[in-house]
């Protein structure tokens, strides 16, 4: 069965041939399987994911003044996101183990929120969408852990793929990056 569409690592739909419209991680018998990407030539691939951590203006103030009880919140969350991207294959079943060439986690601080963006790159046979999404999710979990003493209602939402480049299926960009 053709596996076009899974080369990005994020899309599980086959988009050509006899398997068009089928989930590529499910075989003909309905059993989950890891897609074989061994036949694909390595290409440069990049994915960007984002999400928003919602908290209070008080927490943002404490963060800006480095007065939160657990220390440097953004540095800790950034490291957690990078580490998570590197271990995605251990967290998400059927993901391939990848040699990542770079992982960046960036923050845009608002009055009562923090936008998190993760950019992941590799040169390989499958994409890095899951690694970018995992980096954002774990960054958000870490932000929550770091501020929960002050804001138990904090939340992370809107985790989404913003763009991906490279691979056989080509480039993809979210039409409206704010659209979750």
mmCIF file with all atom_site columns, C-alpha atoms in Angstrom:
data_model
loop_
_atom_site.group_PDB
_atom_site.id
_atom_site.type_symbol
_atom_site.label_atom_id
_atom_site.label_alt_id
_atom_site.label_comp_id
_atom_site.label_asym_id
_atom_site.label_entity_id
_atom_site.label_seq_id
_atom_site.pdbx_PDB_ins_code
_atom_site.Cartn_x
_atom_site.Cartn_y
_atom_site.Cartn_z
_atom_site.occupancy
_atom_site.B_iso_or_equiv
_atom_site.pdbx_formal_charge
_atom_site.auth_seq_id
_atom_site.auth_comp_id
_atom_site.auth_asym_id
_atom_site.auth_atom_id
_atom_site.pdbx_PDB_model_num
ATOM 1   C CA . UNK A 1 1   ? 0.000  0.000  0.000  1.00 0.00 ? 1   UNK A CA 1
ATOM 2   C CA . UNK A 1 2   ? 1.416  3.451  -0.833 1.00 0.00 ? 2   UNK A CA 1
ATOM 3   C CA . UNK A 1 3   ? 2.454  5.472  2.176  1.00 0.00 ? 3   UNK A CA 1
ATOM 4   C CA . UNK A 1 4   ? 2.483  8.913  0.619  1.00 0.00 ? 4   UNK A CA 1
ATOM 5   C CA . UNK A 1 5   ? 1.376  11.423 3.191  1.00 0.00 ? 5   UNK A CA 1
ATOM 6   C CA . UNK A 1 6   ? 3.079  9.728  6.130  1.00 0.00 ? 6   UNK A CA 1
ATOM 7   C CA . UNK A 1 7   ? 6.541  10.912 5.087  1.00 0.00 ? 7   UNK A CA 1
ATOM 8   C CA . UNK A 1 8   ? 5.937  14.082 7.057  1.00 0.00 ? 8   UNK A CA 1
ATOM 9   C CA . UNK A 1 9   ? 5.501  12.115 10.256 1.00 0.00 ? 9   UNK A CA 1
ATOM 10  C CA . UNK A 1 10  ? 2.314  13.990 11.087 1.00 0.00 ? 10  UNK A CA 1
ATOM 11  C CA . UNK A 1 11  ? -0.217 13.104 8.412  1.00 0.00 ? 11  UNK A CA 1
ATOM 12  C CA . UNK A 1 12  ? -1.435 9.544  8.627  1.00 0.00 ? 12  UNK A CA 1
ATOM 13  C CA . UNK A 1 13  ? -3.566 9.626  5.490  1.00 0.00 ? 13  UNK A CA 1
ATOM 14  C CA . UNK A 1 14  ? -2.443 8.082  2.251  1.00 0.00 ? 14  UNK A CA 1
ATOM 15  C CA . UNK A 1 15  ? -3.121 10.474 -0.589 1.00 0.00 ? 15  UNK A CA 1
ATOM 16  C CA . UNK A 1 16  ? -2.419 8.437  -3.686 1.00 0.00 ? 16  UNK A CA 1
ATOM 17  C CA . UNK A 1 17  ? -2.855 5.029  -5.204 1.00 0.00 ? 17  UNK A CA 1
ATOM 18  C CA . UNK A 1 18  ? -4.909 2.101  -3.955 1.00 0.00 ? 18  UNK A CA 1
ATOM 19  C CA . UNK A 1 19  ? -4.713 3.204  -0.325 1.00 0.00 ? 19  UNK A CA 1
ATOM 20  C CA . UNK A 1 20  ? -6.006 6.731  -0.918 1.00 0.00 ? 20  UNK A CA 1
ATOM 21  C CA . UNK A 1 21  ? -7.849 8.046  2.115  1.00 0.00 ? 21  UNK A CA 1
ATOM 22  C CA . UNK A 1 22  ? -6.649 5.216  4.380  1.00 0.00 ? 22  UNK A CA 1
ATOM 23  C CA . UNK A 1 23  ? -4.782 5.585  7.621  1.00 0.00 ? 23  UNK A CA 1
ATOM 24  C CA . UNK A 1 24  ? -1.202 4.542  6.915  1.00 0.00 ? 24  UNK A CA 1
ATOM 25  C CA . UNK A 1 25  ? -0.553 3.378  10.485 1.00 0.00 ? 25  UNK A CA 1
ATOM 26  C CA . UNK A 1 26  ? -3.325 0.769  10.172 1.00 0.00 ? 26  UNK A CA 1
ATOM 27  C CA . UNK A 1 27  ? -2.827 -2.329 8.008  1.00 0.00 ? 27  UNK A CA 1
ATOM 28  C CA . UNK A 1 28  ? -5.508 -4.113 5.938  1.00 0.00 ? 28  UNK A CA 1
ATOM 29  C CA . UNK A 1 29  ? -6.492 -6.208 8.981  1.00 0.00 ? 29  UNK A CA 1
ATOM 30  C CA . UNK A 1 30  ? -6.985 -3.100 11.141 1.00 0.00 ? 30  UNK A CA 1
ATOM 31  C CA . UNK A 1 31  ? -3.839 -3.641 13.181 1.00 0.00 ? 31  UNK A CA 1
ATOM 32  C CA . UNK A 1 32  ? -1.635 -0.736 14.193 1.00 0.00 ? 32  UNK A CA 1
ATOM 33  C CA . UNK A 1 33  ? 1.767  -0.774 12.525 1.00 0.00 ? 33  UNK A CA 1
ATOM 34  C CA . UNK A 1 34  ? 4.833  1.385  12.137 1.00 0.00 ? 34  UNK A CA 1
ATOM 35  C CA . UNK A 1 35  ? 5.117  2.679  8.586  1.00 0.00 ? 35  UNK A CA 1
ATOM 36  C CA . UNK A 1 36  ? 8.226  1.536  6.699  1.00 0.00 ? 36  UNK A CA 1
ATOM 37  C CA . UNK A 1 37  ? 10.084 4.636  5.498  1.00 0.00 ? 37  UNK A CA 1
ATOM 38  C CA . UNK A 1 38  ? 13.256 2.760  4.556  1.00 0.00 ? 38  UNK A CA 1
ATOM 39  C CA . UNK A 1 39  ? 12.683 3.248  0.830  1.00 0.00 ? 39  UNK A CA 1
ATOM 40  C CA . UNK A 1 40  ? 12.521 7.038  1.099  1.00 0.00 ? 40  UNK A CA 1
ATOM 41  C CA . UNK A 1 41  ? 15.470 9.270  0.362  1.00 0.00 ? 41  UNK A CA 1
ATOM 42  C CA . UNK A 1 42  ? 16.484 11.566 3.219  1.00 0.00 ? 42  UNK A CA 1
ATOM 43  C CA . UNK A 1 43  ? 15.431 15.191 2.738  1.00 0.00 ? 43  UNK A CA 1
ATOM 44  C CA . UNK A 1 44  ? 15.597 18.329 4.868  1.00 0.00 ? 44  UNK A CA 1
ATOM 45  C CA . UNK A 1 45  ? 12.466 18.638 6.967  1.00 0.00 ? 45  UNK A CA 1
ATOM 46  C CA . UNK A 1 46  ? 11.199 21.223 9.405  1.00 0.00 ? 46  UNK A CA 1
ATOM 47  C CA . UNK A 1 47  ? 8.045  21.609 11.475 1.00 0.00 ? 47  UNK A CA 1
ATOM 48  C CA . UNK A 1 48  ? 6.725  24.447 13.592 1.00 0.00 ? 48  UNK A CA 1
ATOM 49  C CA . UNK A 1 49  ? 4.050  23.919 16.240 1.00 0.00 ? 49  UNK A CA 1
ATOM 50  C CA . UNK A 1 50  ? 2.433  26.327 18.654 1.00 0.00 ? 50  UNK A CA 1
ATOM 51  C CA . UNK A 1 51  ? 0.171  26.565 21.658 1.00 0.00 ? 51  UNK A CA 1
ATOM 52  C CA . UNK A 1 52  ? -0.920 29.060 24.288 1.00 0.00 ? 52  UNK A CA 1
ATOM 53  C CA . UNK A 1 53  ? -0.409 28.830 28.032 1.00 0.00 ? 53  UNK A CA 1
ATOM 54  C CA . UNK A 1 54  ? -3.110 30.802 29.865 1.00 0.00 ? 54  UNK A CA 1
ATOM 55  C CA . UNK A 1 55  ? -2.474 32.107 33.363 1.00 0.00 ? 55  UNK A CA 1
ATOM 56  C CA . UNK A 1 56  ? -3.017 35.338 35.279 1.00 0.00 ? 56  UNK A CA 1
ATOM 57  C CA . UNK A 1 57  ? -1.475 38.778 34.963 1.00 0.00 ? 57  UNK A CA 1
ATOM 58  C CA . UNK A 1 58  ? -0.117 38.231 38.492 1.00 0.00 ? 58  UNK A CA 1
ATOM 59  C CA . UNK A 1 59  ? 1.806  35.138 37.357 1.00 0.00 ? 59  UNK A CA 1
ATOM 60  C CA . UNK A 1 60  ? 3.172  36.959 34.299 1.00 0.00 ? 60  UNK A CA 1
ATOM 61  C CA . UNK A 1 61  ? 4.326  39.760 36.628 1.00 0.00 ? 61  UNK A CA 1
ATOM 62  C CA . UNK A 1 62  ? 6.035  37.303 38.977 1.00 0.00 ? 62  UNK A CA 1
ATOM 63  C CA . UNK A 1 63  ? 7.608  35.543 36.006 1.00 0.00 ? 63  UNK A CA 1
ATOM 64  C CA . UNK A 1 64  ? 8.902  38.845 34.599 1.00 0.00 ? 64  UNK A CA 1
ATOM 65  C CA . UNK A 1 65  ? 10.415 39.719 37.979 1.00 0.00 ? 65  UNK A CA 1
ATOM 66  C CA . UNK A 1 66  ? 11.862 36.190 38.480 1.00 0.00 ? 66  UNK A CA 1
ATOM 67  C CA . UNK A 1 67  ? 9.850  35.825 41.701 1.00 0.00 ? 67  UNK A CA 1
ATOM 68  C CA . UNK A 1 68  ? 8.088  32.506 41.113 1.00 0.00 ? 68  UNK A CA 1
ATOM 69  C CA . UNK A 1 69  ? 8.862  29.896 43.802 1.00 0.00 ? 69  UNK A CA 1
ATOM 70  C CA . UNK A 1 70  ? 10.391 27.311 41.433 1.00 0.00 ? 70  UNK A CA 1
ATOM 71  C CA . UNK A 1 71  ? 12.938 29.610 39.782 1.00 0.00 ? 71  UNK A CA 1
ATOM 72  C CA . UNK A 1 72  ? 13.593 30.345 36.116 1.00 0.00 ? 72  UNK A CA 1
ATOM 73  C CA . UNK A 1 73  ? 10.308 29.215 34.612 1.00 0.00 ? 73  UNK A CA 1
ATOM 74  C CA . UNK A 1 74  ? 11.048 29.862 30.936 1.00 0.00 ? 74  UNK A CA 1
ATOM 75  C CA . UNK A 1 75  ? 14.512 28.271 30.949 1.00 0.00 ? 75  UNK A CA 1
ATOM 76  C CA . UNK A 1 76  ? 13.163 25.161 32.664 1.00 0.00 ? 76  UNK A CA 1
ATOM 77  C CA . UNK A 1 77  ? 10.185 24.912 30.303 1.00 0.00 ? 77  UNK A CA 1
ATOM 78  C CA . UNK A 1 78  ? 12.426 25.440 27.249 1.00 0.00 ? 78  UNK A CA 1
ATOM 79  C CA . UNK A 1 79  ? 14.779 22.640 28.306 1.00 0.00 ? 79  UNK A CA 1
ATOM 80  C CA . UNK A 1 80  ? 11.821 20.327 28.987 1.00 0.00 ? 80  UNK A CA 1
ATOM 81  C CA . UNK A 1 81  ? 10.416 21.016 25.514 1.00 0.00 ? 81  UNK A CA 1
ATOM 82  C CA . UNK A 1 82  ? 13.757 20.322 23.849 1.00 0.00 ? 82  UNK A CA 1
ATOM 83  C CA . UNK A 1 83  ? 14.209 17.112 25.814 1.00 0.00 ? 83  UNK A CA 1
ATOM 84  C CA . UNK A 1 84  ? 10.680 15.994 24.924 1.00 0.00 ? 84  UNK A CA 1
ATOM 85  C CA . UNK A 1 85  ? 11.249 16.555 21.193 1.00 0.00 ? 85  UNK A CA 1
ATOM 86  C CA . UNK A 1 86  ? 14.355 14.362 21.408 1.00 0.00 ? 86  UNK A CA 1
ATOM 87  C CA . UNK A 1 87  ? 12.359 11.560 23.054 1.00 0.00 ? 87  UNK A CA 1
ATOM 88  C CA . UNK A 1 88  ? 9.129  11.684 21.051 1.00 0.00 ? 88  UNK A CA 1
ATOM 89  C CA . UNK A 1 89  ? 9.572  8.130  19.772 1.00 0.00 ? 89  UNK A CA 1
ATOM 90  C CA . UNK A 1 90  ? 9.531  6.924  23.393 1.00 0.00 ? 90  UNK A CA 1
ATOM 91  C CA . UNK A 1 91  ? 6.320  8.822  24.167 1.00 0.00 ? 91  UNK A CA 1
ATOM 92  C CA . UNK A 1 92  ? 4.198  8.432  21.028 1.00 0.00 ? 92  UNK A CA 1
ATOM 93  C CA . UNK A 1 93  ? 3.641  4.873  19.767 1.00 0.00 ? 93  UNK A CA 1
ATOM 94  C CA . UNK A 1 94  ? 4.654  4.224  16.157 1.00 0.00 ? 94  UNK A CA 1
ATOM 95  C CA . UNK A 1 95  ? 6.827  7.358  15.840 1.00 0.00 ? 95  UNK A CA 1
ATOM 96  C CA . UNK A 1 96  ? 10.209 6.785  14.284 1.00 0.00 ? 96  UNK A CA 1
ATOM 97  C CA . UNK A 1 97  ? 13.395 7.506  16.177 1.00 0.00 ? 97  UNK A CA 1
ATOM 98  C CA . UNK A 1 98  ? 14.945 10.554 14.509 1.00 0.00 ? 98  UNK A CA 1
ATOM 99  C CA . UNK A 1 99  ? 18.296 12.305 14.612 1.00 0.00 ? 99  UNK A CA 1
ATOM 100 C CA . UNK A 1 100 ? 17.202 15.897 15.120 1.00 0.00 ? 100 UNK A CA 1
ATOM 101 C CA . UNK A 1 101 ? 19.478 18.623 13.796 1.00 0.00 ? 101 UNK A CA 1
ATOM 102 C CA . UNK A 1 102 ? 17.855 21.390 15.851 1.00 0.00 ? 102 UNK A CA 1
ATOM 103 C CA . UNK A 1 103 ? 15.072 22.125 18.319 1.00 0.00 ? 103 UNK A CA 1
ATOM 104 C CA . UNK A 1 104 ? 14.095 25.656 19.299 1.00 0.00 ? 104 UNK A CA 1
ATOM 105 C CA . UNK A 1 105 ? 11.436 26.610 21.837 1.00 0.00 ? 105 UNK A CA 1
ATOM 106 C CA . UNK A 1 106 ? 10.406 30.266 21.894 1.00 0.00 ? 106 UNK A CA 1
ATOM 107 C CA . UNK A 1 107 ? 8.028  32.296 24.028 1.00 0.00 ? 107 UNK A CA 1
ATOM 108 C CA . UNK A 1 108 ? 5.918  35.392 23.395 1.00 0.00 ? 108 UNK A CA 1
ATOM 109 C CA . UNK A 1 109 ? 4.686  36.767 26.688 1.00 0.00 ? 109 UNK A CA 1
ATOM 110 C CA . UNK A 1 110 ? 1.308  38.494 26.816 1.00 0.00 ? 110 UNK A CA 1
ATOM 111 C CA . UNK A 1 111 ? -0.513 40.140 29.708 1.00 0.00 ? 111 UNK A CA 1
ATOM 112 C CA . UNK A 1 112 ? -2.035 36.854 30.916 1.00 0.00 ? 112 UNK A CA 1
ATOM 113 C CA . UNK A 1 113 ? -0.666 34.239 28.537 1.00 0.00 ? 113 UNK A CA 1
ATOM 114 C CA . UNK A 1 114 ? 2.486  32.822 26.994 1.00 0.00 ? 114 UNK A CA 1
ATOM 115 C CA . UNK A 1 115 ? 2.521  31.716 23.363 1.00 0.00 ? 115 UNK A CA 1
ATOM 116 C CA . UNK A 1 116 ? 4.856  28.757 22.906 1.00 0.00 ? 116 UNK A CA 1
ATOM 117 C CA . UNK A 1 117 ? 6.403  27.947 19.533 1.00 0.00 ? 117 UNK A CA 1
ATOM 118 C CA . UNK A 1 118 ? 8.644  24.954 18.799 1.00 0.00 ? 118 UNK A CA 1
ATOM 119 C CA . UNK A 1 119 ? 10.678 24.598 15.620 1.00 0.00 ? 119 UNK A CA 1
ATOM 120 C CA . UNK A 1 120 ? 12.256 21.218 14.894 1.00 0.00 ? 120 UNK A CA 1
ATOM 121 C CA . UNK A 1 121 ? 14.493 20.240 11.974 1.00 0.00 ? 121 UNK A CA 1
ATOM 122 C CA . UNK A 1 122 ? 16.123 17.105 10.637 1.00 0.00 ? 122 UNK A CA 1
ATOM 123 C CA . UNK A 1 123 ? 17.456 15.603 7.464  1.00 0.00 ? 123 UNK A CA 1
ATOM 124 C CA . UNK A 1 124 ? 15.756 12.256 7.259  1.00 0.00 ? 124 UNK A CA 1
ATOM 125 C CA . UNK A 1 125 ? 13.171 9.917  5.794  1.00 0.00 ? 125 UNK A CA 1
ATOM 126 C CA . UNK A 1 126 ? 10.221 11.123 7.847  1.00 0.00 ? 126 UNK A CA 1
ATOM 127 C CA . UNK A 1 127 ? 9.069  14.457 9.198  1.00 0.00 ? 127 UNK A CA 1
ATOM 128 C CA . UNK A 1 128 ? 9.284  16.111 12.585 1.00 0.00 ? 128 UNK A CA 1
ATOM 129 C CA . UNK A 1 129 ? 5.703  17.270 13.152 1.00 0.00 ? 129 UNK A CA 1
ATOM 130 C CA . UNK A 1 130 ? 5.198  15.002 16.151 1.00 0.00 ? 130 UNK A CA 1
ATOM 131 C CA . UNK A 1 131 ? 8.468  16.212 17.665 1.00 0.00 ? 131 UNK A CA 1
ATOM 132 C CA . UNK A 1 132 ? 7.403  19.855 17.348 1.00 0.00 ? 132 UNK A CA 1
ATOM 133 C CA . UNK A 1 133 ? 3.945  19.124 18.795 1.00 0.00 ? 133 UNK A CA 1
ATOM 134 C CA . UNK A 1 134 ? 5.451  17.120 21.648 1.00 0.00 ? 134 UNK A CA 1
ATOM 135 C CA . UNK A 1 135 ? 7.876  19.947 22.440 1.00 0.00 ? 135 UNK A CA 1
ATOM 136 C CA . UNK A 1 136 ? 4.988  22.423 22.720 1.00 0.00 ? 136 UNK A CA 1
ATOM 137 C CA . UNK A 1 137 ? 2.874  20.072 24.859 1.00 0.00 ? 137 UNK A CA 1
ATOM 138 C CA . UNK A 1 138 ? 5.651  19.271 27.329 1.00 0.00 ? 138 UNK A CA 1
ATOM 139 C CA . UNK A 1 139 ? 6.697  22.920 27.477 1.00 0.00 ? 139 UNK A CA 1
ATOM 140 C CA . UNK A 1 140 ? 3.104  23.736 28.481 1.00 0.00 ? 140 UNK A CA 1
ATOM 141 C CA . UNK A 1 141 ? 3.033  20.979 31.089 1.00 0.00 ? 141 UNK A CA 1
ATOM 142 C CA . UNK A 1 142 ? 6.270  22.305 32.543 1.00 0.00 ? 142 UNK A CA 1
ATOM 143 C CA . UNK A 1 143 ? 4.950  25.873 32.603 1.00 0.00 ? 143 UNK A CA 1
ATOM 144 C CA . UNK A 1 144 ? 1.949  24.563 34.531 1.00 0.00 ? 144 UNK A CA 1
ATOM 145 C CA . UNK A 1 145 ? 4.174  22.714 36.985 1.00 0.00 ? 145 UNK A CA 1
ATOM 146 C CA . UNK A 1 146 ? 6.281  25.832 37.512 1.00 0.00 ? 146 UNK A CA 1
ATOM 147 C CA . UNK A 1 147 ? 3.323  28.160 38.242 1.00 0.00 ? 147 UNK A CA 1
ATOM 148 C CA . UNK A 1 148 ? 0.772  25.858 39.891 1.00 0.00 ? 148 UNK A CA 1
ATOM 149 C CA . UNK A 1 149 ? 1.612  27.111 43.384 1.00 0.00 ? 149 UNK A CA 1
ATOM 150 C CA . UNK A 1 150 ? 0.351  30.540 42.319 1.00 0.00 ? 150 UNK A CA 1
ATOM 151 C CA . UNK A 1 151 ? -2.249 29.627 39.659 1.00 0.00 ? 151 UNK A CA 1
ATOM 152 C CA . UNK A 1 152 ? -3.859 26.202 39.820 1.00 0.00 ? 152 UNK A CA 1
ATOM 153 C CA . UNK A 1 153 ? -6.297 27.209 37.033 1.00 0.00 ? 153 UNK A CA 1
ATOM 154 C CA . UNK A 1 154 ? -3.536 27.761 34.461 1.00 0.00 ? 154 UNK A CA 1
ATOM 155 C CA . UNK A 1 155 ? -3.989 25.797 31.246 1.00 0.00 ? 155 UNK A CA 1
ATOM 156 C CA . UNK A 1 156 ? -2.312 25.018 27.944 1.00 0.00 ? 156 UNK A CA 1
ATOM 157 C CA . UNK A 1 157 ? -4.452 24.888 24.821 1.00 0.00 ? 157 UNK A CA 1
ATOM 158 C CA . UNK A 1 158 ? -4.458 25.403 21.092 1.00 0.00 ? 158 UNK A CA 1
ATOM 159 C CA . UNK A 1 159 ? -1.610 22.971 20.492 1.00 0.00 ? 159 UNK A CA 1
ATOM 160 C CA . UNK A 1 160 ? -1.398 22.713 16.719 1.00 0.00 ? 160 UNK A CA 1
ATOM 161 C CA . UNK A 1 161 ? 0.905  22.289 13.781 1.00 0.00 ? 161 UNK A CA 1
ATOM 162 C CA . UNK A 1 162 ? 1.632  25.668 12.168 1.00 0.00 ? 162 UNK A CA 1
ATOM 163 C CA . UNK A 1 163 ? 3.750  24.527 9.249  1.00 0.00 ? 163 UNK A CA 1
ATOM 164 C CA . UNK A 1 164 ? 5.878  21.750 7.867  1.00 0.00 ? 164 UNK A CA 1
ATOM 165 C CA . UNK A 1 165 ? 8.393  21.766 5.054  1.00 0.00 ? 165 UNK A CA 1
ATOM 166 C CA . UNK A 1 166 ? 10.163 19.027 3.137  1.00 0.00 ? 166 UNK A CA 1
ATOM 167 C CA . UNK A 1 167 ? 9.313  15.465 2.269  1.00 0.00 ? 167 UNK A CA 1
ATOM 168 C CA . UNK A 1 168 ? 7.423  13.944 -0.620 1.00 0.00 ? 168 UNK A CA 1
ATOM 169 C CA . UNK A 1 169 ? 4.104  15.529 0.358  1.00 0.00 ? 169 UNK A CA 1
ATOM 170 C CA . UNK A 1 170 ? 5.714  18.973 0.166  1.00 0.00 ? 170 UNK A CA 1
ATOM 171 C CA . UNK A 1 171 ? 5.238  22.061 2.255  1.00 0.00 ? 171 UNK A CA 1
ATOM 172 C CA . UNK A 1 172 ? 2.151  22.827 4.327  1.00 0.00 ? 172 UNK A CA 1
ATOM 173 C CA . UNK A 1 173 ? 1.191  26.027 6.143  1.00 0.00 ? 173 UNK A CA 1
ATOM 174 C CA . UNK A 1 174 ? -1.794 26.612 8.424  1.00 0.00 ? 174 UNK A CA 1
ATOM 175 C CA . UNK A 1 175 ? -4.007 29.214 6.728  1.00 0.00 ? 175 UNK A CA 1
ATOM 176 C CA . UNK A 1 176 ? -4.685 31.004 9.996  1.00 0.00 ? 176 UNK A CA 1
ATOM 177 C CA . UNK A 1 177 ? -1.954 30.374 12.602 1.00 0.00 ? 177 UNK A CA 1
ATOM 178 C CA . UNK A 1 178 ? -4.346 31.563 15.339 1.00 0.00 ? 178 UNK A CA 1
ATOM 179 C CA . UNK A 1 179 ? -6.871 28.890 14.303 1.00 0.00 ? 179 UNK A CA 1
ATOM 180 C CA . UNK A 1 180 ? -6.562 25.905 16.601 1.00 0.00 ? 180 UNK A CA 1
#
